[in-house]
Amino acid sequence: MTMIYRIRTIKPKAHRVFVAERLRALKASIAAQITDFGASTCMRLATWNLKHFGKGGRDSGHFRDVEPLLYIAEIISAFDLVAIQEVNENLDQLDELVSDYLGPEWDYVVTDTTEGTAGNHERLAFVYRMPKVRFEKVAGEIVLPRGQKIVGPEEENPDAEGDLQFARTPFVVAFQSGWLRFKICTGIFITAEPRRSTWSSAGGKLTGWPRPCRTARRRSRRATRRIDLAAGAMPTTS
């Protein structure tokens, strides 16, 4: 159950009533779609791209006020472990979400931001319910070893090619739930159109850089906007 005392700060009263009704409808929708809620033998996993969550990154991020944070917390609280993508450099909003909306049973672990602007100063995060999931004090970011980096246009000089790492390094964390110990990985990648590429066995490099797929990006932006506006859409579950 989420902490909803912040709803009292929503004004005017008519809109506060509207938000309360939306929260009740969201609770009912979640209950209809997610079974075995609270079962001791069940652990619920989800992944959610919250799109520039918090301050920082491109366009200074998308700061959420009380209403969307209530919806976001309600959805996350239906799960035990949630991977969140596009958490911005400033962690104040994530701290607020966990401490003031999810409550004391919840905690999180995040990556650092990567160098340069390609990763948009964004982080990856896992948010987890501590009574059900325990952080096993093992976390790491995946980087490509020497000889297996991608050859592509350099960030500062697009006309020159260089060895590239992941713009946002995938995040691997060890958890335990009951008797099950496991490692889980989350990542975010740009959808691209395939282009002819070749593998050099001598140099150990993949040459040929994919072009960003503009259509896929537009669809992604539209879908994310719909999620932000509805604030009640379910994240992908597994």
Short mmCIF file of C-alpha atoms in Angstrom, two decimals:
data_model
loop_
_atom_site.label_atom_id
_atom_site.label_comp_id
_atom_site.label_asym_id
_atom_site.label_seq_id
_atom_site.Cartn_x
_atom_site.Cartn_y
_atom_site.Cartn_z
CA MET A 1 0.00 0.00 0.00
CA THR A 2 1.34 3.43 -0.92
CA MET A 3 1.50 6.51 1.29
CA ILE A 4 -1.15 8.91 0.00
CA TYR A 5 -1.06 11.69 2.61
CA ARG A 6 0.37 14.06 -0.02
CA ILE A 7 -3.01 14.03 -1.76
CA ARG A 8 -4.11 16.61 0.80
CA THR A 9 -1.82 19.17 -0.85
CA ILE A 10 -3.69 18.96 -4.19
CA LYS A 11 -5.89 21.97 -4.85
CA PRO A 12 -8.65 22.79 -5.55
CA LYS A 13 -10.79 20.27 -3.68
CA ALA A 14 -12.61 19.23 -6.86
CA HIS A 15 -9.34 18.13 -8.43
CA ARG A 16 -8.32 16.36 -5.21
CA VAL A 17 -11.56 14.37 -5.40
CA PHE A 18 -10.83 13.57 -9.06
CA VAL A 19 -7.35 12.25 -8.17
CA ALA A 20 -8.80 10.12 -5.37
CA GLU A 21 -11.28 8.59 -7.82
CA ARG A 22 -8.52 7.92 -10.33
CA LEU A 23 -6.44 6.20 -7.63
CA ARG A 24 -9.38 3.96 -6.70
CA ALA A 25 -9.88 3.07 -10.36
CA LEU A 26 -6.18 2.36 -10.75
CA LYS A 27 -6.19 0.10 -7.68
CA ALA A 28 -9.12 -1.85 -9.13
CA SER A 29 -7.40 -2.18 -12.51
CA ILE A 30 -4.20 -3.45 -10.89
CA ALA A 31 -6.10 -5.94 -8.73
CA ALA A 32 -7.83 -7.31 -11.84
CA GLN A 33 -4.57 -7.79 -13.74
CA ILE A 34 -2.12 -8.93 -11.07
CA THR A 35 -2.84 -12.10 -9.14
CA ASP A 36 -1.30 -13.63 -6.01
CA PHE A 37 -0.68 -10.21 -4.54
CA GLY A 38 1.15 -10.63 -1.26
CA ALA A 39 1.61 -14.40 -1.65
CA SER A 40 4.74 -15.54 0.20
CA THR A 41 5.74 -17.85 -2.65
CA CYS A 42 5.32 -15.22 -5.38
CA MET A 43 7.67 -12.42 -6.39
CA ARG A 44 6.42 -9.91 -8.95
CA LEU A 45 8.89 -8.28 -11.37
CA ALA A 46 8.41 -5.29 -13.69
CA THR A 47 10.40 -2.93 -15.87
CA TRP A 48 9.40 0.68 -16.56
CA ASN A 49 10.95 3.48 -18.62
CA LEU A 50 9.81 6.62 -16.77
CA LYS A 51 11.30 9.00 -19.37
CA HIS A 52 13.69 11.62 -17.94
CA PHE A 53 12.56 11.02 -14.37
CA GLY A 54 13.66 13.85 -12.09
CA LYS A 55 15.85 16.87 -12.73
CA GLY A 56 18.89 16.85 -15.00
CA GLY A 57 19.56 15.31 -18.40
CA ARG A 58 18.05 16.60 -21.62
CA ASP A 59 15.66 19.55 -21.22
CA SER A 60 16.38 19.48 -17.45
CA GLY A 61 14.27 16.35 -17.04
CA HIS A 62 10.54 15.87 -16.48
CA PHE A 63 9.76 16.85 -12.91
CA ARG A 64 6.57 15.20 -11.60
CA ASP A 65 4.33 16.81 -9.03
CA VAL A 66 2.10 15.10 -6.46
CA GLU A 67 -0.56 13.68 -8.77
CA PRO A 68 1.65 11.68 -11.18
CA LEU A 69 3.87 10.54 -8.28
CA LEU A 70 0.79 9.07 -6.59
CA TYR A 71 -0.07 7.13 -9.75
CA ILE A 72 3.52 5.99 -10.31
CA ALA A 73 3.87 4.82 -6.70
CA GLU A 74 0.55 2.95 -6.88
CA ILE A 75 1.71 1.00 -9.92
CA ILE A 76 5.19 0.24 -8.54
CA SER A 77 3.72 -0.93 -5.24
CA ALA A 78 1.93 -3.75 -7.06
CA PHE A 79 5.33 -5.37 -7.62
CA ASP A 80 8.26 -6.44 -5.49
CA LEU A 81 11.16 -5.56 -7.78
CA VAL A 82 11.01 -2.94 -10.54
CA ALA A 83 13.74 -1.95 -13.00
CA ILE A 84 13.45 1.74 -13.89
CA GLN A 85 15.15 3.36 -16.87
CA GLU A 86 15.91 7.05 -17.56
CA VAL A 87 16.37 8.20 -13.99
CA ASN A 88 18.11 11.55 -14.30
CA GLU A 89 21.35 12.60 -12.64
CA ASN A 90 19.65 14.41 -9.76
CA LEU A 91 18.20 11.77 -7.44
CA ASP A 92 15.92 14.06 -5.41
CA GLN A 93 12.75 12.93 -7.22
CA LEU A 94 13.60 9.24 -6.84
CA ASP A 95 14.32 9.81 -3.14
CA GLU A 96 10.96 11.55 -2.83
CA LEU A 97 9.12 8.74 -4.64
CA VAL A 98 10.60 6.05 -2.40
CA SER A 99 10.50 7.83 0.96
CA ASP A 100 7.29 9.88 0.68
CA TYR A 101 5.11 7.74 -1.60
CA LEU A 102 6.25 4.11 -1.48
CA GLY A 103 7.21 4.18 2.20
CA PRO A 104 9.76 2.67 4.58
CA GLU A 105 9.48 -0.87 3.20
CA TRP A 106 11.07 0.24 -0.06
CA ASP A 107 14.63 1.01 -1.14
CA TYR A 108 16.58 1.44 -4.38
CA VAL A 109 19.99 1.00 -5.98
CA VAL A 110 21.17 3.01 -9.02
CA THR A 111 24.04 3.33 -11.46
CA ASP A 112 26.29 6.31 -11.83
CA THR A 113 25.96 8.41 -15.00
CA THR A 114 28.28 7.71 -17.92
CA GLU A 115 30.85 10.16 -19.30
CA GLY A 116 29.90 12.45 -22.17
CA THR A 117 26.47 13.46 -23.43
CA ALA A 118 25.53 10.28 -25.34
CA GLY A 119 23.99 8.76 -22.20
CA ASN A 120 22.10 12.00 -21.46
CA HIS A 121 23.36 11.91 -17.83
CA GLU A 122 20.76 9.24 -17.04
CA ARG A 123 20.87 6.37 -14.59
CA LEU A 124 19.35 2.91 -14.37
CA ALA A 125 17.72 1.85 -11.12
CA PHE A 126 16.14 -1.06 -9.29
CA VAL A 127 13.42 -0.27 -6.75
CA TYR A 128 12.58 -3.14 -4.41
CA ARG A 129 10.30 -4.06 -1.52
CA MET A 130 12.62 -5.01 1.35
CA PRO A 131 10.38 -7.53 3.17
CA LYS A 132 10.19 -9.59 -0.03
CA VAL A 133 13.49 -8.81 -1.81
CA ARG A 134 16.95 -8.40 -0.27
CA PHE A 135 19.84 -6.60 -1.96
CA GLU A 136 22.83 -8.97 -1.88
CA LYS A 137 25.43 -6.15 -1.94
CA VAL A 138 26.62 -7.03 -5.45
CA ALA A 139 26.12 -4.53 -8.29
CA GLY A 140 28.03 -3.83 -11.48
CA GLU A 141 27.82 -2.09 -14.84
CA ILE A 142 28.57 -3.97 -18.05
CA VAL A 143 31.26 -2.55 -20.33
CA LEU A 144 32.65 -3.99 -23.55
CA PRO A 145 36.16 -5.44 -23.16
CA ARG A 146 39.08 -4.37 -25.32
CA GLY A 147 38.70 -5.74 -28.83
CA GLN A 148 34.90 -5.95 -28.65
CA LYS A 149 33.95 -2.29 -28.66
CA ILE A 150 31.66 -0.94 -31.39
CA VAL A 151 33.22 1.17 -34.11
CA GLY A 152 31.13 4.27 -34.81
CA PRO A 153 31.15 8.06 -35.12
CA GLU A 154 32.82 9.81 -32.21
CA GLU A 155 30.67 11.98 -29.99
CA GLU A 156 32.75 15.14 -30.40
CA ASN A 157 33.60 14.52 -34.06
CA PRO A 158 30.83 12.62 -35.92
CA ASP A 159 32.95 12.49 -39.09
CA ALA A 160 35.61 10.40 -37.31
CA GLU A 161 35.25 6.82 -36.15
CA GLY A 162 36.29 5.58 -32.75
CA ASP A 163 35.83 2.72 -30.29
CA LEU A 164 32.53 3.17 -28.46
CA GLN A 165 31.19 1.82 -25.19
CA PHE A 166 27.51 1.62 -24.27
CA ALA A 167 26.03 5.11 -23.96
CA ARG A 168 24.25 3.88 -20.82
CA THR A 169 26.00 0.90 -19.27
CA PRO A 170 23.65 -2.03 -18.53
CA PHE A 171 23.16 -2.59 -14.80
CA VAL A 172 23.47 -5.99 -13.10
CA VAL A 173 22.44 -6.45 -9.46
CA ALA A 174 22.24 -9.49 -7.16
CA PHE A 175 19.09 -9.99 -5.08
CA GLN A 176 17.55 -12.71 -2.95
CA SER A 177 13.87 -13.48 -2.43
CA GLY A 178 13.14 -16.35 -0.10
CA TRP A 179 15.46 -19.19 -1.02
CA LEU A 180 16.07 -17.83 -4.55
CA ARG A 181 19.31 -15.98 -5.18
CA PHE A 182 19.57 -14.36 -8.59
CA LYS A 183 21.23 -11.66 -10.66
CA ILE A 184 19.14 -9.41 -12.89
CA CYS A 185 20.19 -6.97 -15.61
CA THR A 186 18.46 -3.90 -17.02
CA GLY A 187 19.50 -1.71 -19.94
CA ILE A 188 18.23 0.85 -22.43
CA PHE A 189 19.24 1.01 -26.07
CA ILE A 190 18.39 3.15 -29.09
CA THR A 191 16.30 1.40 -31.73
CA ALA A 192 18.22 1.49 -35.02
CA GLU A 193 17.82 0.41 -38.62
CA PRO A 194 20.25 -2.33 -39.63
CA ARG A 195 23.07 -1.35 -41.94
CA ARG A 196 25.68 -3.48 -43.61
CA SER A 197 28.36 -4.30 -41.06
CA THR A 198 31.45 -6.45 -41.04
CA TRP A 199 33.37 -8.17 -38.28
CA SER A 200 37.12 -7.85 -38.36
CA SER A 201 38.63 -10.96 -36.77
CA ALA A 202 42.06 -9.37 -36.83
CA GLY A 203 41.01 -6.18 -35.07
CA GLY A 204 38.13 -7.72 -33.13
CA LYS A 205 35.80 -4.88 -34.12
CA LEU A 206 32.32 -4.55 -35.56
CA THR A 207 32.33 -1.92 -38.30
CA GLY A 208 29.33 -0.24 -39.85
CA TRP A 209 27.19 2.05 -37.73
CA PRO A 210 23.40 1.72 -37.59
CA ARG A 211 21.33 4.79 -38.43
CA PRO A 212 18.76 5.86 -35.83
CA CYS A 213 15.27 4.81 -36.80
CA ARG A 214 13.27 8.05 -36.73
CA THR A 215 9.92 6.30 -37.07
CA ALA A 216 10.66 4.07 -34.08
CA ARG A 217 11.77 7.07 -32.04
CA ARG A 218 8.58 8.98 -32.87
CA ARG A 219 6.46 6.00 -31.87
CA SER A 220 8.42 5.66 -28.63
CA ARG A 221 7.92 9.33 -27.77
CA ARG A 222 4.16 9.13 -28.49
CA ALA A 223 3.81 6.01 -26.35
CA THR A 224 5.74 7.58 -23.48
CA ARG A 225 3.62 10.74 -23.64
CA ARG A 226 0.49 8.61 -23.43
CA ILE A 227 1.87 6.88 -20.32
CA ASP A 228 2.74 10.22 -18.70
CA LEU A 229 -0.71 11.66 -19.44
CA ALA A 230 -2.65 8.59 -18.37
CA ALA A 231 -0.37 7.93 -15.38
CA GLY A 232 -2.21 4.69 -14.96
CA ALA A 233 -0.68 2.53 -17.66
CA MET A 234 0.90 -0.70 -16.49
CA PRO A 235 4.64 -1.22 -17.00
CA THR A 236 5.96 -4.30 -18.75
CA THR A 237 5.93 -7.27 -16.39
CA SER A 238 7.71 -10.58 -16.28
#
